[in-house]
mmCIF file of C-alpha atoms and ligand atoms in Angstrom:
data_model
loop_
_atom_site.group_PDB
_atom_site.id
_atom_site.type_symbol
_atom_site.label_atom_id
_atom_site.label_comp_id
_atom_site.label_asym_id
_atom_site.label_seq_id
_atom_site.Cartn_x
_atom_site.Cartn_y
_atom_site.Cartn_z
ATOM 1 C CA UNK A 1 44.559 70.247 21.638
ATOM 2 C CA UNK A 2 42.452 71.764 18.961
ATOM 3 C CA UNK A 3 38.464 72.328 19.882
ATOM 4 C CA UNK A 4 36.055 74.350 18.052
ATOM 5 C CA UNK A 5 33.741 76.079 19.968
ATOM 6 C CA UNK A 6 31.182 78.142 18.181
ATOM 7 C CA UNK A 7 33.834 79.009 15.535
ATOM 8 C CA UNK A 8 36.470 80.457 17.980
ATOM 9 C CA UNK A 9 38.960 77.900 17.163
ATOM 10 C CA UNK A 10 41.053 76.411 20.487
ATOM 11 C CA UNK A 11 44.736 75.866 20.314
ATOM 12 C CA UNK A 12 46.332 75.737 23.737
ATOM 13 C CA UNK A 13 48.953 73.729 25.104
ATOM 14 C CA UNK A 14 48.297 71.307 27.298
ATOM 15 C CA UNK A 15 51.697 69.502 29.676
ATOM 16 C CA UNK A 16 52.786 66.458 29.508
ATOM 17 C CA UNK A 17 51.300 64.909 32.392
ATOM 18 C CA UNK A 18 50.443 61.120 34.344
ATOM 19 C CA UNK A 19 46.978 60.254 33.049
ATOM 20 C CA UNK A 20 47.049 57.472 35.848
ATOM 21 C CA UNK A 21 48.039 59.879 38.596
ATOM 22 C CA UNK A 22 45.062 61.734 40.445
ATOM 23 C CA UNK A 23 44.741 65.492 39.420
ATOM 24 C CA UNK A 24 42.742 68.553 40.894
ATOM 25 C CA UNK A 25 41.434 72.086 39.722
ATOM 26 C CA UNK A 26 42.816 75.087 42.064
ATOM 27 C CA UNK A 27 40.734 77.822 40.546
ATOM 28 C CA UNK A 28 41.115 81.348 41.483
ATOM 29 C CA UNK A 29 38.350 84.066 41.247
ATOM 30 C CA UNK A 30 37.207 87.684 41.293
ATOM 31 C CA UNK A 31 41.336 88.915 40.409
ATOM 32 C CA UNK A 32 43.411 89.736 39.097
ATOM 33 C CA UNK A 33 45.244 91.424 42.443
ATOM 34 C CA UNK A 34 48.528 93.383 41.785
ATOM 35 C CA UNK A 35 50.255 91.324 44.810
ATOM 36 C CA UNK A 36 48.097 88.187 45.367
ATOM 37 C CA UNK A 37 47.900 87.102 42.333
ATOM 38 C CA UNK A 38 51.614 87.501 41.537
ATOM 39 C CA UNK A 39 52.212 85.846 44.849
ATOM 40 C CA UNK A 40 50.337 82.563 43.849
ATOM 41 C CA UNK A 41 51.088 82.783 40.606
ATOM 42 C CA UNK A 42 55.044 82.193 41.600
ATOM 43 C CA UNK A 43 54.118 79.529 44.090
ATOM 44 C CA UNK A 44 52.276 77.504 41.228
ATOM 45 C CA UNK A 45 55.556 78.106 39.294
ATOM 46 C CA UNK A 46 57.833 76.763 42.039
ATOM 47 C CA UNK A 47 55.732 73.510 42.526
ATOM 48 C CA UNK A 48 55.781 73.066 38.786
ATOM 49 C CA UNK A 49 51.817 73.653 39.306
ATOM 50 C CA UNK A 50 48.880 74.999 37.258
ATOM 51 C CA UNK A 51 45.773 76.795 37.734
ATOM 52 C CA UNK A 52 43.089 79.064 36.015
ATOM 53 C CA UNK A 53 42.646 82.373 36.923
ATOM 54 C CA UNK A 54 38.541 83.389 36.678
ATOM 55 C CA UNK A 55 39.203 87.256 36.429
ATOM 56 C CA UNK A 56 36.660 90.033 36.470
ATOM 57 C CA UNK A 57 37.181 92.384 33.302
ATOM 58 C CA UNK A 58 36.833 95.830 35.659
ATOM 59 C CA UNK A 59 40.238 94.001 36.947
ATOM 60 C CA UNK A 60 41.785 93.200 33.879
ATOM 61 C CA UNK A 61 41.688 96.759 32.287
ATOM 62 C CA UNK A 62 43.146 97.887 35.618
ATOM 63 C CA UNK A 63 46.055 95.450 35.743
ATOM 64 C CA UNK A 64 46.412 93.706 32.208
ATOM 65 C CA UNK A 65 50.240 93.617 33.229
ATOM 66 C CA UNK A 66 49.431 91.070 35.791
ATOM 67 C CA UNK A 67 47.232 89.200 33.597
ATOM 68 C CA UNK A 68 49.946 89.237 31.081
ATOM 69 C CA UNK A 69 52.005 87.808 33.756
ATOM 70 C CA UNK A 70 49.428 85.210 34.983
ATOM 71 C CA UNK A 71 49.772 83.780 31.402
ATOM 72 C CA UNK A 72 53.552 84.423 30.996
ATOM 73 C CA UNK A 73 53.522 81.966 34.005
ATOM 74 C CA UNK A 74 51.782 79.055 31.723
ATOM 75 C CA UNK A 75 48.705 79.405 33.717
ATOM 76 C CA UNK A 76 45.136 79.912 32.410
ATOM 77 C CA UNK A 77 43.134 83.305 31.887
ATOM 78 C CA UNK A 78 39.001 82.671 32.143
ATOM 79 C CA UNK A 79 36.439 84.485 32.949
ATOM 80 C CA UNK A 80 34.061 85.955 35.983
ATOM 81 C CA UNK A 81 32.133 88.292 33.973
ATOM 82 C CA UNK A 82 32.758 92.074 33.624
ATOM 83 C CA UNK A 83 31.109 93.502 37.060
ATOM 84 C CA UNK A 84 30.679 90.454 39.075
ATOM 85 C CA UNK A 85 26.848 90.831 38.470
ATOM 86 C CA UNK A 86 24.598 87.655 39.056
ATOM 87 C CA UNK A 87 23.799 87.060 35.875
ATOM 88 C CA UNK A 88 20.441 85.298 36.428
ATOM 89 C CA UNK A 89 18.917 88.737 37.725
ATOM 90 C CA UNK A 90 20.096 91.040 34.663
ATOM 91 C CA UNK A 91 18.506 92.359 31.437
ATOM 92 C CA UNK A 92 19.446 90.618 28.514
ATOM 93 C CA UNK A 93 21.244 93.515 27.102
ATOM 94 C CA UNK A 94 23.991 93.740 30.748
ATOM 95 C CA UNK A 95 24.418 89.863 30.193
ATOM 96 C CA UNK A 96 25.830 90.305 26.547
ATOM 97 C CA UNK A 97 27.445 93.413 27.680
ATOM 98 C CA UNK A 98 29.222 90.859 30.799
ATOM 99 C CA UNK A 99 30.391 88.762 28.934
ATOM 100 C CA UNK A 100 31.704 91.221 25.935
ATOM 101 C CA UNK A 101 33.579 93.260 27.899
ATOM 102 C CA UNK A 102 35.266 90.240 29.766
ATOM 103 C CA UNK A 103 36.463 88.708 26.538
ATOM 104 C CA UNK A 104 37.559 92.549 25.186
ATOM 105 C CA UNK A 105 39.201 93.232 28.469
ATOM 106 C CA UNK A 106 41.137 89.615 28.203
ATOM 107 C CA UNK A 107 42.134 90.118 24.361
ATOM 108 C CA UNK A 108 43.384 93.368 25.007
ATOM 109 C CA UNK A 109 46.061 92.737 27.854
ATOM 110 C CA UNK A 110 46.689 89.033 25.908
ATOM 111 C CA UNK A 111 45.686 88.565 22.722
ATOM 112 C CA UNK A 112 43.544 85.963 23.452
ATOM 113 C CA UNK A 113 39.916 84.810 23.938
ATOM 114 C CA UNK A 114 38.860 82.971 27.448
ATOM 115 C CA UNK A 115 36.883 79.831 26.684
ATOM 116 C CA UNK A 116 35.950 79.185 30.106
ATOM 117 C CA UNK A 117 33.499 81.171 32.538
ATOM 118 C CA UNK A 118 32.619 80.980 35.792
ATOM 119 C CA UNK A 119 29.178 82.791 36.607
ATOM 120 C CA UNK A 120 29.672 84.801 40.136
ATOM 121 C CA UNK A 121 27.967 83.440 42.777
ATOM 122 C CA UNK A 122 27.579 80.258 40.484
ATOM 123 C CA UNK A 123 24.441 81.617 40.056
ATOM 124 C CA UNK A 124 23.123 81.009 36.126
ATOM 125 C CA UNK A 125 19.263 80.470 34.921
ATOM 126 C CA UNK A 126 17.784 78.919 31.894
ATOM 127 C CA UNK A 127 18.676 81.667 29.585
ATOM 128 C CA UNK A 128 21.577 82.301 30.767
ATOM 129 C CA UNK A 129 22.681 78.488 30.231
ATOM 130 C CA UNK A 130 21.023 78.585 26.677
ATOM 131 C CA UNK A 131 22.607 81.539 25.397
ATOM 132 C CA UNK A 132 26.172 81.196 27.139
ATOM 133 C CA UNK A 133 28.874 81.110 24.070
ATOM 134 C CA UNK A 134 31.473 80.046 26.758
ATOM 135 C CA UNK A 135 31.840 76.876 28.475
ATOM 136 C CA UNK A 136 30.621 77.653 32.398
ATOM 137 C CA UNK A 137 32.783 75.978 35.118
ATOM 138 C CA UNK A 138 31.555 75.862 38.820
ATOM 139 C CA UNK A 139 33.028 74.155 41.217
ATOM 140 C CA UNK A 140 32.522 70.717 43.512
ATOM 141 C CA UNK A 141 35.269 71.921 46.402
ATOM 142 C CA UNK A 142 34.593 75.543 48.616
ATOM 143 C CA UNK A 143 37.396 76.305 50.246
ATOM 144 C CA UNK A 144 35.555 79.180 51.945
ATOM 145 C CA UNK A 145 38.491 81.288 52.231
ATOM 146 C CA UNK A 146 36.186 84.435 52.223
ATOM 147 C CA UNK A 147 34.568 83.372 54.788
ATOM 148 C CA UNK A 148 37.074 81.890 57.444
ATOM 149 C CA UNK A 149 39.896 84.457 56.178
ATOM 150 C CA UNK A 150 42.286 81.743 57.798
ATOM 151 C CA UNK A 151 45.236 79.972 56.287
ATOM 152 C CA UNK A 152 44.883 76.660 58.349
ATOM 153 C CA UNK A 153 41.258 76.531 58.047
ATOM 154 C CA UNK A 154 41.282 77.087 54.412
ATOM 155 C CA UNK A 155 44.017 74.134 54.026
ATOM 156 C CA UNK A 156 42.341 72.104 56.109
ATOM 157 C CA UNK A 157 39.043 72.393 54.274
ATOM 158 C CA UNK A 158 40.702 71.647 51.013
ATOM 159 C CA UNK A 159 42.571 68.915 51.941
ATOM 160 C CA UNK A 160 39.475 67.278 53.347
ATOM 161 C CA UNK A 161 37.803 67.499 50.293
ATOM 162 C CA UNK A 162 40.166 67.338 47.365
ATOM 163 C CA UNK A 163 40.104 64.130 45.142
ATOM 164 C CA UNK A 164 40.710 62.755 41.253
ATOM 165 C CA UNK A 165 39.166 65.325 38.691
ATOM 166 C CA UNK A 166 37.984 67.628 41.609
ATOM 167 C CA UNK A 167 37.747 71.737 41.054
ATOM 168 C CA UNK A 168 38.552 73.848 43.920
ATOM 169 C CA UNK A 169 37.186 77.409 44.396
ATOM 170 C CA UNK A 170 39.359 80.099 45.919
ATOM 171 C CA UNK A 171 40.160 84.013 45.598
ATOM 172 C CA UNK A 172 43.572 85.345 44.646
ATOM 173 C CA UNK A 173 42.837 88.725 46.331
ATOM 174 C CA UNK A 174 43.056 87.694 49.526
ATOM 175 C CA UNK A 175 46.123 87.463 51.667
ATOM 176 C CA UNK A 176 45.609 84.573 53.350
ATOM 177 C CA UNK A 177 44.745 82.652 50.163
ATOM 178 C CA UNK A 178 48.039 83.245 49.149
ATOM 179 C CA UNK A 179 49.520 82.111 52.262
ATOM 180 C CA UNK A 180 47.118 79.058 52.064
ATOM 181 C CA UNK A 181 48.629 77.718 48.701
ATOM 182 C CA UNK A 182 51.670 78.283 49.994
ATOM 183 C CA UNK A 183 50.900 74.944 52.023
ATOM 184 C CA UNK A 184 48.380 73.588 50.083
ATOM 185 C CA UNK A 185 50.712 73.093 46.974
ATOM 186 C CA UNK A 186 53.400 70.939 48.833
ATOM 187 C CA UNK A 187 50.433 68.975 50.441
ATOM 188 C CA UNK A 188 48.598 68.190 47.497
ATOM 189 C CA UNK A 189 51.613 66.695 45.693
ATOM 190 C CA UNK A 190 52.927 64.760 48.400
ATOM 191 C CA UNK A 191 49.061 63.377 48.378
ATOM 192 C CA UNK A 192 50.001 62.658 44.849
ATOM 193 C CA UNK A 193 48.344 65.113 42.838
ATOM 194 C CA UNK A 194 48.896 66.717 39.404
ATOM 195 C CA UNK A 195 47.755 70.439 39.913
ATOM 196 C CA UNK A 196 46.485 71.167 36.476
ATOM 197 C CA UNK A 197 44.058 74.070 34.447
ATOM 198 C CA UNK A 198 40.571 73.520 33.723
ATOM 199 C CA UNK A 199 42.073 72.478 30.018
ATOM 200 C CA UNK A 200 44.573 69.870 31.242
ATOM 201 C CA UNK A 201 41.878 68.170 33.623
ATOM 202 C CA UNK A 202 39.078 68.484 30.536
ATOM 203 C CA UNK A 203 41.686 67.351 27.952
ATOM 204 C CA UNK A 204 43.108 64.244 30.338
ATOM 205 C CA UNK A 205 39.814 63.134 31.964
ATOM 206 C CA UNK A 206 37.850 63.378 28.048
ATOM 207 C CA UNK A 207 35.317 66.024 28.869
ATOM 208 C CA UNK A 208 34.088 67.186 25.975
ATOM 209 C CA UNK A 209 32.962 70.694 27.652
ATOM 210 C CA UNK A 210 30.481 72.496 25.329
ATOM 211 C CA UNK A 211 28.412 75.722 25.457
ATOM 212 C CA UNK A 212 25.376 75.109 26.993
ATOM 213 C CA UNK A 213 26.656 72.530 29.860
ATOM 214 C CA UNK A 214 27.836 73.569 33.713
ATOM 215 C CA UNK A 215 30.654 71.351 35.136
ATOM 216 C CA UNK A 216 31.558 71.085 38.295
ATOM 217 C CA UNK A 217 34.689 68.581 38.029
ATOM 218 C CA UNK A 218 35.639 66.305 35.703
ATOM 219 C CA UNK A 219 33.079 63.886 36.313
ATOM 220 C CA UNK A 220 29.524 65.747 36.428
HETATM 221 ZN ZN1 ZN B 1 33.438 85.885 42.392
#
């Protein structure tokens, strides 16, 4: 897979995978964590599973040992902006400065440029969506692990929501969204799912995924 994007020139490797079987987005924000994220990161390895990591850059330059790891693993490094800052309610000057940071942070512990971003809070406004170099990626499944801080009710709510081409929002700093992949994984294959990165479910589903757009799955 080979895509220009406003001259930074994609070349990541996308698996071999069942373009007629159903697949789904876990997506993982605001780490990296120094246990979580290792923690989830093996699971997905395990269940022969991928996912992208939406990392915040104050993390990165903390831990770029786990993000090297996080990659190491064949899973995706994006980003979530430098300081978690809504980026709708910042001078222009802090939104540059978000998104540079991110991508210095990221290039430093990897040696390689995130294409995708994921705005915190989801929150984004006209200039932010006309000046954005990276492609933004929300989300069309909460999992509200934050807020119910409960393995069963976070598997539950995913399970109840998950379908074809579907991204699914979670944290990788929390404990007990660890634990929940750690059931969610098995369930969503035996539901026959591919667990794929944002690139694999762009790349197999044909979304074109330019500067400029928000996407939310692989269908809107
Ligand atoms: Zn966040």
């Amino acid at each position: 897979l080979k895509v220009s994007l406003q001259g930074v020139v994609r070349n990541q490797t996308v698996r071999e995978l069942d373009p007629n079987k159903p697949m789904i987005a876990l997506t993982f924000d605001d780490g990296p964590h120094w246990t979580n994220t290792k923690k989830v990161v093996d699971l997905l390895v395990e269940y022969n599973a991928r996912s992208t990591f939406f990392m915040l850059g104050t993390r990165v330059e903390e831990l770029p040992g786990v993000v090297q790891y996080v990659k190491d693993a064949g899973q995706e490094v994006a980003s979530h902006t430098y300081s978690h800052k809504d980026l709708a309610n910042i001078s222009e000057e802090e939104f540059w400065s978000e998104i540079r940071k991110t991508n210095e942070a990221i290039y430093a512990a990897i040696g390689e440029n995130p294409v995708y971003l994921r705005p915190p809070y989801g929150s984004r406004n006209e200039f932010v969506m006309s000046h954005m170099p990276m492609v933004v990626v929300c989300w069309n499944v909460d999992s509200e692990d934050w807020k119910s801080k409960d393995r069963d009710t976070i598997v539950k709510q995913v399970m109840k929501d998950a379908g074809d081409g579907k991204i699914v929002l979670l944290h990788d700093i929390h404990t007990f969204t660890a634990e929940a992949v750690e059931q969610l994984l098995p369930k969503l294959i035996a539901a026959g799912y591919q667990i794929v990165t944002v690139e694999e479910l762009f790349y197999y589903k044909g979304v074109e995924a330019v500067p400029g757009v928000v996407y939310h799955s692989s269908y809107n």
